[in-house]
Amino acid sequence: MSKRVWTAIYGGLWGSILLSDTVMASGGGDIGDVEKQPVNMTAIVMFLIFVLATLGITWWAARHTKTKDDFYAAGGGIKPWQNGTAIAGDFMSAATFLGITAATFGFGFDALILAVGVMAAWPVILFLMAEKLRNLGSYTFIDVVSYRFEKKPIRIISAIGSLSVIIFYLIAQMVGAGKLIQLLFGLDYVYAIILVSFLMICYVSFGGMLATTWVQLIKAILLLIGGSFIAFMVMKNLDFNFETLFSRAAEHHPKGKDILGPGLWMQNPVAIISIGLTMMFGIMGLPHILMRFFTVKNSKDARKSVFVATSLMGYFYLLIIVIGYGAIIFIMGNPDYYDGAGKILGGGNMVALHLTHYMGGDIMLGFMSAVAFATILAVVAGLTLAGAATIAHDLYAKTFKTTFVTNAEEIKVSRIATFVLGGISIILGIAFEFQNVAFVASLALAIAASVNFPILIVSIYWSKMTTTGAIGGGVVGLVFSIGLIILGPSVWVDVLGYETPIYPHIYPTFYSMPLAFLAIWVFSYFDKSPRAEKERLLFVEQYVRSETGLGISTAKKH
């Protein structure tokens, strides 16, 4: 391939895939206009194979999706290894592969805080949340938080938090997927967005959770295979000696041995803690992740799912470390991957794909490009299903509909919601085509950590929490998470064009999450209403259910 094609493809990929502030920190900019490029036939063939395989799975899943239990939770019949792999797939993303590798390439050791933040969440989920979520809920985490509280207000505030997270994530994912397909196929951006939405609607509306799980599972396996190959080739070139890996990386990097220790990138304690809090607790409030605990037959399998997910993610992050330091050795200063001005083609965030090409040529590049798209498509499907469940189950069936809602009616509303979310994703994907979408991902995680997680964890463990407390905490968390993002550098400077931000950090979670917890305590403590007293007494019943699982639905075999 010519350098011009490399530049366009990598630049478009870098600017479009869902990015964290890792990407911004390592040199991100606005998403620019992308020209139609010569296509990578290897990537197209692999992409088409993936699409055909997943459409076949959707056809199979549709035959097993008859009730709302099947649609939302695959009838509780997903095996722990399948569910755990699908959960891991949500975090072994294109952003992880590209973003953390880029941060390691630029700053070395400090990039590990992003991986550690994600990994730190899972022991908490394993020991404090997984079992209780499965025992208390049916389809969404909103079932859990509304167990003993007044249904309508608690479902509304929780649904606002969930849909906010889902919509913001969808924006970033759709822009990334649209740009990627535009580059691979030479399609106009609008047609690329429509194609992605069409596939997502097919997966969700026909196959429900069963199809969505298998799409995510296949993608996770493919990404693990690709990552393992690249890491293996790196170590093979270094005689499988980790001491050589780190010493040679230090020799190649301008910062020398400083990349092997902390402090090169992250130095502000508030920013470091805020990133850690967002990564750790934001995960615990993501609707499409929490929804997966209802797809297994019991709490024991929920714990097994977390164990599988944690193991796979731990392995993947070890691969990322090898790939990141390997990129320093083999890509840094390599003239094949730099332009005439001495800048790396496509920006620092493309070093993972540069290393992929260096180690595996065009075939491996095509494979990983197809996997990058599969990653986004799988996440979009999961997000859409979670959004459809929130609209149809939590809002329509459980909040606003005053009469009994049948299985068929709720599934119909879910499918309508899926089409609506598909339409919204097309509109927002087009509207945000030329925008920097990194702040959108930051906002989604911040809302999850500041709204969903506090309401969920306190409702499970604090007997004195009330509906008033939950609403107060949710509103405070929502206002401060969105407000501080707007006042921070991601929006105030990068989007609105002001010279300096009012709030100096990208993530607001250092302040917004503790304020949400404080608001829950204050509003609950001073709530002396008869309703509040009744809700406190109901905690005993909730506790028994959360510990024993008495009354949970039975699983269905597929």
Coordinates of C-alpha atoms in Angstrom, one line a residue:
M1 CA 0.0 0.0 0.0
S2 CA 1.1 3.6 -0.6
K3 CA 1.8 5.9 2.2
R4 CA -1.2 8.0 1.1
V5 CA -3.5 5.1 1.5
W6 CA -1.9 4.2 4.9
T7 CA -2.4 7.8 6.1
A8 CA -6.0 8.0 5.0
I9 CA -7.0 4.6 6.4
Y10 CA -5.2 5.0 9.7
G11 CA -6.2 8.6 10.1
G12 CA -9.8 7.7 9.5
L13 CA -9.7 4.7 11.8
W14 CA -8.0 6.7 14.5
G15 CA -10.4 9.6 14.3
S16 CA -13.5 7.5 14.2
I17 CA -13.4 4.6 16.5
L18 CA -14.8 5.0 20.1
L19 CA -12.0 6.9 21.9
S20 CA -11.3 7.5 25.5
D21 CA -9.3 10.4 26.8
T22 CA -6.3 8.2 26.4
V23 CA -6.7 8.9 22.7
M24 CA -7.1 12.6 23.3
A25 CA -4.0 12.6 25.6
S26 CA -1.9 11.0 22.9
G27 CA -2.7 13.5 20.2
G28 CA -6.4 13.3 19.3
G29 CA -8.1 15.8 17.1
D30 CA -11.4 16.4 15.4
I31 CA -12.7 13.9 13.0
G32 CA -12.1 15.2 9.6
D33 CA -13.5 14.5 6.2
V34 CA -12.6 11.1 4.9
E35 CA -12.0 10.4 1.2
K36 CA -13.1 7.2 -0.4
Q37 CA -10.0 5.0 -0.6
P38 CA -8.8 2.0 -2.4
V39 CA -10.3 -0.9 -0.6
N40 CA -8.5 -3.6 1.4
M41 CA -10.0 -6.8 -0.1
T42 CA -8.7 -9.0 2.7
A43 CA -10.6 -6.8 5.2
I44 CA -13.7 -6.8 3.1
V45 CA -13.7 -10.6 2.7
M46 CA -13.2 -11.2 6.4
F47 CA -15.9 -8.6 7.2
L48 CA -18.4 -10.3 4.9
I49 CA -17.6 -13.7 6.4
F50 CA -18.3 -12.2 9.9
V51 CA -21.5 -10.6 8.8
L52 CA -22.8 -13.7 7.1
A53 CA -21.9 -15.9 10.1
T54 CA -23.6 -13.5 12.5
L55 CA -26.7 -13.2 10.3
G56 CA -26.9 -17.0 10.3
I57 CA -26.7 -17.0 14.1
T58 CA -29.5 -14.3 14.2
W59 CA -31.7 -16.6 12.0
W60 CA -31.0 -19.5 14.4
A61 CA -31.6 -17.3 17.5
A62 CA -34.9 -15.9 16.1
R63 CA -36.3 -19.5 16.1
H64 CA -35.5 -19.6 19.9
T65 CA -36.8 -16.2 20.7
K66 CA -40.5 -16.5 21.5
T67 CA -41.1 -14.8 24.9
K68 CA -39.8 -11.6 26.6
D69 CA -37.5 -13.9 28.7
D70 CA -35.9 -15.1 25.5
F71 CA -35.7 -11.6 24.0
Y72 CA -34.2 -9.8 27.0
A73 CA -32.2 -12.6 28.7
A74 CA -32.0 -15.5 26.3
G75 CA -34.3 -17.4 28.6
G76 CA -31.5 -17.5 31.3
G77 CA -29.9 -20.3 29.2
I78 CA -26.5 -18.8 28.4
K79 CA -23.7 -20.8 29.8
P80 CA -21.2 -19.1 32.1
W81 CA -18.3 -19.4 29.6
Q82 CA -20.4 -17.9 26.9
N83 CA -21.6 -15.1 29.0
G84 CA -18.2 -14.4 30.5
T85 CA -16.6 -14.3 27.0
A86 CA -19.4 -11.9 25.8
I87 CA -18.8 -9.7 28.9
A88 CA -15.1 -9.6 28.3
G89 CA -15.8 -8.7 24.6
D90 CA -17.5 -5.5 25.7
F91 CA -14.2 -4.4 27.2
M92 CA -11.7 -5.9 24.7
S93 CA -12.7 -3.2 22.3
A94 CA -11.2 -1.3 19.5
A95 CA -10.7 1.6 21.9
T96 CA -8.8 -0.7 24.3
F97 CA -6.7 -2.2 21.5
L98 CA -5.8 1.1 19.9
G99 CA -6.0 3.5 22.8
I100 CA -4.1 1.7 25.5
T101 CA -1.5 0.6 23.0
A102 CA -1.1 4.2 22.0
A103 CA -0.8 5.4 25.6
T104 CA 1.9 2.7 26.3
F105 CA 3.7 3.8 23.1
G106 CA 3.7 7.4 24.2
F107 CA 4.0 7.2 28.0
G108 CA 4.9 3.6 29.0
F109 CA 4.0 2.5 32.5
D110 CA 1.4 5.2 33.2
A111 CA -1.0 3.7 30.6
L112 CA -1.5 0.8 32.9
I113 CA -3.9 2.9 35.0
L114 CA -6.5 2.5 32.3
A115 CA -6.2 -1.3 32.3
V116 CA -6.0 -1.4 36.1
G117 CA -9.1 0.7 36.4
V118 CA -11.1 -1.7 34.3
M119 CA -9.7 -4.8 36.0
A120 CA -10.3 -3.4 39.5
A121 CA -14.0 -3.3 38.9
W122 CA -14.4 -7.0 38.5
P123 CA -13.5 -8.3 41.9
V124 CA -16.1 -5.9 43.3
I125 CA -18.7 -7.1 40.8
L126 CA -17.8 -10.7 41.6
F127 CA -18.1 -10.5 45.4
L128 CA -20.6 -7.6 45.9
M129 CA -22.9 -7.5 42.9
A130 CA -23.1 -10.5 40.5
E131 CA -25.1 -12.8 42.8
K132 CA -27.4 -10.2 44.1
L133 CA -28.2 -8.8 40.6
R134 CA -29.2 -12.2 39.4
N135 CA -31.3 -12.9 42.5
L136 CA -33.1 -9.6 42.6
G137 CA -33.6 -8.7 38.9
S138 CA -35.4 -10.1 35.9
Y139 CA -34.0 -8.3 32.8
T140 CA -32.4 -4.9 33.7
F141 CA -30.7 -3.4 36.7
I142 CA -33.7 -1.1 37.0
D143 CA -35.6 -4.2 38.2
V144 CA -33.2 -4.4 41.1
V145 CA -33.3 -0.7 42.2
S146 CA -37.1 -0.7 42.0
Y147 CA -37.5 -3.9 44.1
R148 CA -38.6 -2.1 47.3
F149 CA -39.1 1.5 46.2
E150 CA -42.0 3.3 44.6
K151 CA -41.9 2.0 41.0
K152 CA -42.7 4.9 38.8
P153 CA -40.3 7.6 40.1
I154 CA -37.4 5.2 40.6
R155 CA -37.8 3.6 37.2
I156 CA -38.0 7.0 35.5
I157 CA -34.8 8.4 37.1
S158 CA -33.0 5.1 36.5
A159 CA -34.2 5.0 32.9
I160 CA -33.0 8.5 32.3
G161 CA -29.5 7.5 33.5
S162 CA -29.5 4.3 31.4
L163 CA -30.8 5.9 28.2
S164 CA -28.3 8.8 28.6
V165 CA -25.4 6.3 28.8
I166 CA -26.8 4.3 25.9
I167 CA -27.3 7.2 23.6
F168 CA -23.9 8.8 24.2
Y169 CA -22.2 5.5 23.6
L170 CA -24.2 4.9 20.5
I171 CA -23.1 8.2 19.1
A172 CA -19.4 7.4 19.4
Q173 CA -19.8 3.8 18.2
M174 CA -21.9 4.8 15.2
V175 CA -19.4 7.5 14.1
G176 CA -16.6 5.0 14.4
A177 CA -18.4 2.2 12.6
G178 CA -19.5 4.5 9.8
K179 CA -16.0 5.9 9.2
L180 CA -14.5 2.4 9.2
I181 CA -17.0 1.0 6.7
Q182 CA -16.6 4.1 4.6
L183 CA -12.9 3.5 4.4
L184 CA -13.0 -0.3 3.8
F185 CA -15.8 -0.2 1.2
G186 CA -15.4 3.3 -0.3
L187 CA -19.0 3.9 0.7
D188 CA -20.4 7.4 1.4
Y189 CA -20.6 8.0 5.1
V190 CA -24.4 8.1 5.2
Y191 CA -24.7 4.7 3.5
A192 CA -22.1 3.3 5.9
I193 CA -24.1 4.5 8.9
I194 CA -27.3 3.0 7.4
L195 CA -25.6 -0.3 6.8
V196 CA -24.4 -0.5 10.4
S197 CA -27.9 0.4 11.8
F198 CA -29.5 -2.2 9.5
L199 CA -27.2 -5.0 10.8
M200 CA -27.7 -3.9 14.4
I201 CA -31.5 -3.8 14.0
C202 CA -31.4 -7.4 12.5
Y203 CA -29.4 -8.7 15.4
V204 CA -31.5 -7.2 18.1
S205 CA -35.0 -7.2 16.7
F206 CA -34.9 -10.8 15.5
G207 CA -32.3 -12.5 17.6
G208 CA -32.6 -10.6 20.9
M209 CA -30.1 -11.4 23.6
L210 CA -29.2 -14.8 22.2
A211 CA -28.0 -13.4 18.9
T212 CA -26.3 -10.4 20.6
T213 CA -24.4 -12.6 23.0
W214 CA -23.0 -14.8 20.1
V215 CA -22.0 -11.8 18.1
Q216 CA -20.1 -10.4 21.0
L217 CA -18.6 -13.8 21.8
I218 CA -17.3 -14.4 18.3
K219 CA -15.8 -10.9 18.2
A220 CA -14.1 -11.5 21.5
I221 CA -12.5 -14.7 20.3
L222 CA -11.3 -13.1 17.1
L223 CA -9.7 -10.2 18.9
L224 CA -8.0 -12.6 21.3
I225 CA -6.6 -14.6 18.4
G226 CA -5.4 -11.4 16.7
G227 CA -3.9 -10.0 19.8
S228 CA -2.2 -13.2 20.7
F229 CA -0.6 -13.5 17.3
I230 CA 0.8 -10.0 17.4
A231 CA 2.2 -10.4 21.0
F232 CA 3.6 -13.8 20.0
M233 CA 5.4 -12.4 17.0
V234 CA 6.8 -9.5 19.1
M235 CA 8.2 -11.9 21.7
K236 CA 9.5 -14.3 19.0
N237 CA 11.5 -11.4 17.6
L238 CA 12.9 -10.8 21.1
D239 CA 13.7 -14.5 21.8
F240 CA 10.8 -14.6 24.3
N241 CA 12.7 -12.6 26.8
F242 CA 10.7 -10.0 28.7
E243 CA 13.8 -8.3 30.0
T244 CA 14.8 -7.7 26.4
L245 CA 11.4 -6.3 25.7
F246 CA 11.5 -3.6 28.3
S247 CA 15.2 -2.8 28.0
R248 CA 15.0 -2.4 24.2
A249 CA 11.9 -0.3 24.5
A250 CA 13.7 2.0 26.9
E251 CA 16.6 2.3 24.4
H252 CA 14.2 3.2 21.5
H253 CA 12.0 5.7 23.4
P254 CA 13.1 9.4 23.8
K255 CA 12.2 9.3 27.5
G256 CA 14.5 6.3 28.1
K257 CA 14.0 4.4 31.3
D258 CA 11.3 6.8 32.5
I259 CA 8.8 4.8 30.5
L260 CA 9.3 1.9 32.9
G261 CA 8.0 3.8 35.9
P262 CA 5.1 6.0 36.8
G263 CA 4.8 9.8 36.5
L264 CA 5.6 10.4 32.9
W265 CA 2.0 11.1 31.8
M266 CA -0.3 11.4 34.8
Q267 CA 0.9 13.7 37.5
N268 CA -2.2 15.5 38.8
P269 CA -3.6 13.4 41.7
V270 CA -7.2 14.5 41.1
A271 CA -7.1 13.6 37.4
I272 CA -5.5 10.2 38.2
I273 CA -8.1 9.4 40.8
S274 CA -11.0 10.6 38.6
I275 CA -9.9 8.5 35.7
G276 CA -9.6 5.4 38.0
L277 CA -13.0 6.1 39.6
T278 CA -14.6 6.5 36.2
M279 CA -13.1 3.3 34.7
M280 CA -13.8 1.2 37.8
F281 CA -17.3 2.4 38.8
G282 CA -18.5 3.4 35.4
I283 CA -18.3 -0.2 34.4
M284 CA -20.6 -1.1 37.3
G285 CA -23.2 1.2 36.0
L286 CA -23.3 0.3 32.3
P287 CA -26.8 -1.0 31.4
H288 CA -25.7 -3.4 28.7
I289 CA -23.1 -5.0 31.0
L290 CA -25.4 -5.3 34.0
M291 CA -28.1 -6.8 31.8
R292 CA -25.9 -9.8 31.1
F293 CA -26.2 -11.1 34.6
F294 CA -29.8 -12.1 33.9
T295 CA -28.8 -14.3 31.0
V296 CA -27.5 -17.2 33.1
K297 CA -29.7 -19.6 35.1
N298 CA -28.6 -18.7 38.7
S299 CA -26.3 -16.7 40.9
K300 CA -23.6 -19.4 40.8
D301 CA -23.4 -19.1 37.0
A302 CA -23.3 -15.3 37.4
R303 CA -20.2 -15.6 39.5
K304 CA -18.7 -18.0 37.0
S305 CA -19.4 -15.5 34.2
V306 CA -17.5 -12.8 36.1
F307 CA -14.5 -15.2 36.7
V308 CA -14.3 -16.1 33.0
A309 CA -14.6 -12.4 32.0
T310 CA -11.9 -11.3 34.4
S311 CA -9.6 -14.1 33.3
L312 CA -10.0 -13.2 29.6
M313 CA -9.6 -9.5 30.2
G314 CA -6.5 -10.0 32.3
Y315 CA -4.9 -12.1 29.6
F316 CA -5.9 -9.5 27.0
Y317 CA -4.4 -6.6 29.0
L318 CA -1.2 -8.6 29.3
L319 CA -1.1 -8.8 25.5
I320 CA -1.7 -5.1 25.3
I321 CA 1.4 -4.4 27.5
V322 CA 3.5 -6.6 25.1
I323 CA 2.0 -5.0 22.0
G324 CA 2.5 -1.4 23.4
Y325 CA 6.2 -1.9 24.3
G326 CA 6.7 -3.9 21.1
A327 CA 5.4 -1.0 19.1
I328 CA 8.1 1.2 20.7
I329 CA 10.8 -1.2 19.5
F330 CA 9.6 -2.0 16.0
I331 CA 7.5 1.1 15.0
M332 CA 9.1 4.1 16.7
G333 CA 11.4 5.7 14.2
N334 CA 10.6 3.2 11.4
P335 CA 10.4 5.3 8.2
D336 CA 7.8 3.0 6.7
Y337 CA 5.3 4.3 9.2
Y338 CA 6.2 8.0 9.3
D339 CA 5.3 10.8 6.9
G340 CA 7.6 13.3 5.4
A341 CA 7.2 15.6 8.3
G342 CA 8.4 13.0 10.7
K343 CA 4.9 12.3 12.2
I344 CA 3.6 8.8 12.6
L345 CA 1.0 7.9 9.9
G346 CA -2.5 8.5 11.2
G347 CA -1.3 9.7 14.6
G348 CA 0.0 7.8 17.7
N349 CA -3.2 5.9 18.2
M350 CA -2.5 3.8 15.1
V351 CA 0.6 2.2 16.4
A352 CA -1.3 -1.1 17.1
L353 CA -2.3 -1.4 13.5
H354 CA 1.2 -0.4 12.3
L355 CA 2.6 -3.2 14.5
T356 CA 0.0 -5.6 13.1
H357 CA 1.1 -4.8 9.6
Y358 CA 4.8 -5.1 10.5
M359 CA 4.3 -8.5 12.0
G360 CA 1.6 -10.0 9.7
G361 CA 1.5 -8.0 6.5
D362 CA -1.7 -6.9 4.7
I363 CA -3.5 -10.2 5.6
M364 CA -3.2 -9.6 9.3
L365 CA -4.0 -5.9 8.9
G366 CA -7.1 -6.9 7.0
F367 CA -8.1 -9.4 9.7
M368 CA -7.6 -6.8 12.6
S369 CA -9.4 -4.1 10.6
A370 CA -12.4 -6.5 10.2
V371 CA -12.2 -7.3 13.9
A372 CA -12.2 -3.6 14.7
F373 CA -15.5 -3.2 12.9
A374 CA -16.9 -6.4 14.5
T375 CA -16.0 -4.9 17.9
I376 CA -18.1 -1.8 17.3
L377 CA -21.0 -3.7 15.8
A378 CA -21.2 -6.1 18.7
V379 CA -21.2 -3.2 21.2
V380 CA -23.8 -1.3 19.3
A381 CA -26.1 -4.4 19.3
G382 CA -25.7 -4.8 23.1
L383 CA -26.4 -1.1 23.7
T384 CA -29.5 -1.2 21.5
L385 CA -30.9 -4.2 23.2
A386 CA -30.3 -2.6 26.6
G387 CA -32.1 0.6 25.4
A388 CA -35.0 -1.4 24.0
A389 CA -35.4 -3.2 27.3
T390 CA -35.4 0.0 29.2
I391 CA -38.0 1.5 26.9
A392 CA -40.3 -1.5 26.6
H393 CA -39.9 -3.2 29.9
D394 CA -39.0 -0.5 32.4
L395 CA -40.9 2.4 31.0
Y396 CA -43.8 1.0 28.9
A397 CA -44.7 -2.2 30.7
K398 CA -43.7 -1.4 34.3
T399 CA -44.2 2.4 34.5
F400 CA -46.7 4.0 32.2
K401 CA -49.0 1.1 31.1
T402 CA -51.8 0.7 33.6
T403 CA -53.1 -2.6 32.3
F404 CA -51.5 -6.0 32.0
V405 CA -48.9 -6.3 29.2
T406 CA -48.6 -9.6 27.4
N407 CA -45.4 -11.2 26.2
A408 CA -46.3 -10.5 22.6
E409 CA -47.1 -6.9 23.3
E410 CA -43.9 -6.2 25.2
I411 CA -41.8 -7.9 22.5
K412 CA -43.6 -5.8 19.9
V413 CA -42.8 -2.6 21.7
S414 CA -39.2 -3.8 22.2
R415 CA -38.8 -4.3 18.5
I416 CA -40.4 -0.9 17.7
A417 CA -37.9 0.6 20.2
T418 CA -35.1 -1.1 18.4
F419 CA -36.1 0.4 15.1
V420 CA -36.5 3.8 16.8
L421 CA -33.0 3.6 18.4
G422 CA -31.7 2.5 15.0
G423 CA -33.2 5.7 13.4
I424 CA -31.9 7.8 16.2
S425 CA -28.4 6.3 15.8
I426 CA -28.5 7.1 12.1
I427 CA -29.5 10.8 12.7
L428 CA -26.9 11.3 15.5
G429 CA -24.2 9.4 13.6
I430 CA -24.7 11.8 10.7
A431 CA -24.9 14.9 12.9
F432 CA -21.7 14.0 14.7
E433 CA -19.7 13.0 11.6
F434 CA -17.2 15.8 11.9
Q435 CA -17.1 16.2 15.7
N436 CA -14.6 15.0 18.2
V437 CA -16.6 12.2 19.9
A438 CA -14.1 11.4 22.6
F439 CA -16.0 13.5 25.2
V440 CA -19.1 11.5 24.5
A441 CA -17.5 8.4 25.7
S442 CA -16.2 10.2 28.8
L443 CA -19.7 11.4 29.5
A444 CA -21.3 8.0 29.2
L445 CA -18.9 6.4 31.7
A446 CA -19.2 9.4 34.0
I447 CA -23.0 9.2 34.1
A448 CA -22.8 5.4 34.7
A449 CA -20.5 6.0 37.6
S450 CA -22.4 9.0 39.0
V451 CA -26.0 8.0 38.5
N452 CA -26.5 4.3 37.9
F453 CA -23.9 2.8 40.2
P454 CA -24.6 4.8 43.3
I455 CA -28.4 4.1 43.1
L456 CA -27.8 0.4 42.4
I457 CA -25.2 -0.4 45.1
V458 CA -26.8 1.6 47.9
S459 CA -30.2 0.1 47.1
I460 CA -28.7 -3.3 47.6
Y461 CA -26.8 -2.7 50.8
W462 CA -28.3 0.2 52.8
S463 CA -31.6 -0.6 54.5
K464 CA -32.4 3.1 55.2
M465 CA -32.3 4.2 51.5
T466 CA -35.6 5.6 50.2
T467 CA -37.2 6.5 46.9
T468 CA -36.6 10.2 47.7
G469 CA -32.9 9.5 48.4
A470 CA -32.6 7.5 45.1
I471 CA -34.1 10.3 43.1
G472 CA -32.1 13.0 44.8
G473 CA -28.8 11.1 44.3
G474 CA -29.7 10.4 40.7
V475 CA -30.5 14.0 39.9
V476 CA -27.4 15.3 41.6
G477 CA -25.1 12.7 39.9
L478 CA -26.7 13.5 36.5
V479 CA -26.4 17.3 36.8
F480 CA -22.8 17.3 38.1
S481 CA -21.5 14.7 35.7
I482 CA -22.9 16.4 32.6
G483 CA -22.2 19.9 34.0
L484 CA -18.5 19.3 34.8
I485 CA -18.0 17.6 31.4
I486 CA -19.4 20.7 29.7
L487 CA -17.2 23.0 31.8
G488 CA -14.1 20.8 31.3
P489 CA -11.5 20.8 28.5
S490 CA -13.4 18.2 26.3
V491 CA -16.3 20.6 25.7
W492 CA -15.5 24.0 27.0
V493 CA -12.2 24.2 25.1
D494 CA -12.3 21.6 22.3
V495 CA -16.0 22.0 21.2
L496 CA -17.0 25.5 22.4
G497 CA -13.6 27.1 21.6
Y498 CA -12.8 28.8 24.9
E499 CA -9.2 29.3 25.8
T500 CA -9.2 27.7 29.3
P501 CA -11.7 25.3 30.9
I502 CA -13.6 26.2 34.0
Y503 CA -13.3 22.6 35.3
P504 CA -9.7 21.5 34.6
H505 CA -10.2 17.7 34.3
I506 CA -11.7 15.6 31.5
Y507 CA -13.6 13.3 33.9
P508 CA -15.9 14.7 36.5
T509 CA -16.2 11.6 38.6
F510 CA -13.9 12.7 41.4
Y511 CA -16.7 15.1 42.4
S512 CA -19.9 13.9 40.8
M513 CA -19.9 10.4 42.2
P514 CA -19.3 11.3 45.9
L515 CA -21.9 14.1 45.6
A516 CA -24.4 11.5 44.4
F517 CA -23.7 9.2 47.3
L518 CA -23.9 12.2 49.7
A519 CA -27.3 13.2 48.2
I520 CA -28.7 9.7 48.6
W521 CA -27.7 9.7 52.2
V522 CA -29.0 13.2 53.0
F523 CA -32.4 12.8 51.2
S524 CA -32.9 9.4 52.7
Y525 CA -31.9 10.4 56.2
F526 CA -34.3 13.3 56.3
D527 CA -37.2 11.4 54.6
K528 CA -39.6 10.6 57.5
S529 CA -42.6 9.9 55.3
P530 CA -44.8 6.8 55.8
R531 CA -43.7 5.6 52.4
A532 CA -40.0 5.8 53.5
E533 CA -40.7 3.8 56.7
K534 CA -42.4 1.1 54.6
E535 CA -39.5 1.0 52.2
R536 CA -37.0 0.5 55.1
L537 CA -39.0 -2.4 56.4
L538 CA -39.1 -4.1 53.0
F539 CA -35.3 -4.3 53.1
V540 CA -35.5 -7.5 55.0
E541 CA -37.5 -9.2 52.3
Q542 CA -35.1 -7.9 49.7
Y543 CA -32.1 -9.1 51.7
V544 CA -33.5 -12.6 51.9
R545 CA -34.2 -12.7 48.1
S546 CA -30.7 -11.3 47.3
E547 CA -29.0 -14.0 49.4
T548 CA -31.1 -17.0 48.6
G549 CA -32.5 -16.3 45.1
L550 CA -36.0 -17.6 46.1
G551 CA -38.4 -16.8 43.4
I552 CA -36.0 -16.2 40.5
S553 CA -37.0 -17.4 37.0
T554 CA -35.8 -20.8 35.8
A555 CA -33.4 -21.1 32.8
K556 CA -34.2 -22.3 29.4
K557 CA -32.0 -24.6 27.4
H558 CA -31.1 -23.6 23.8

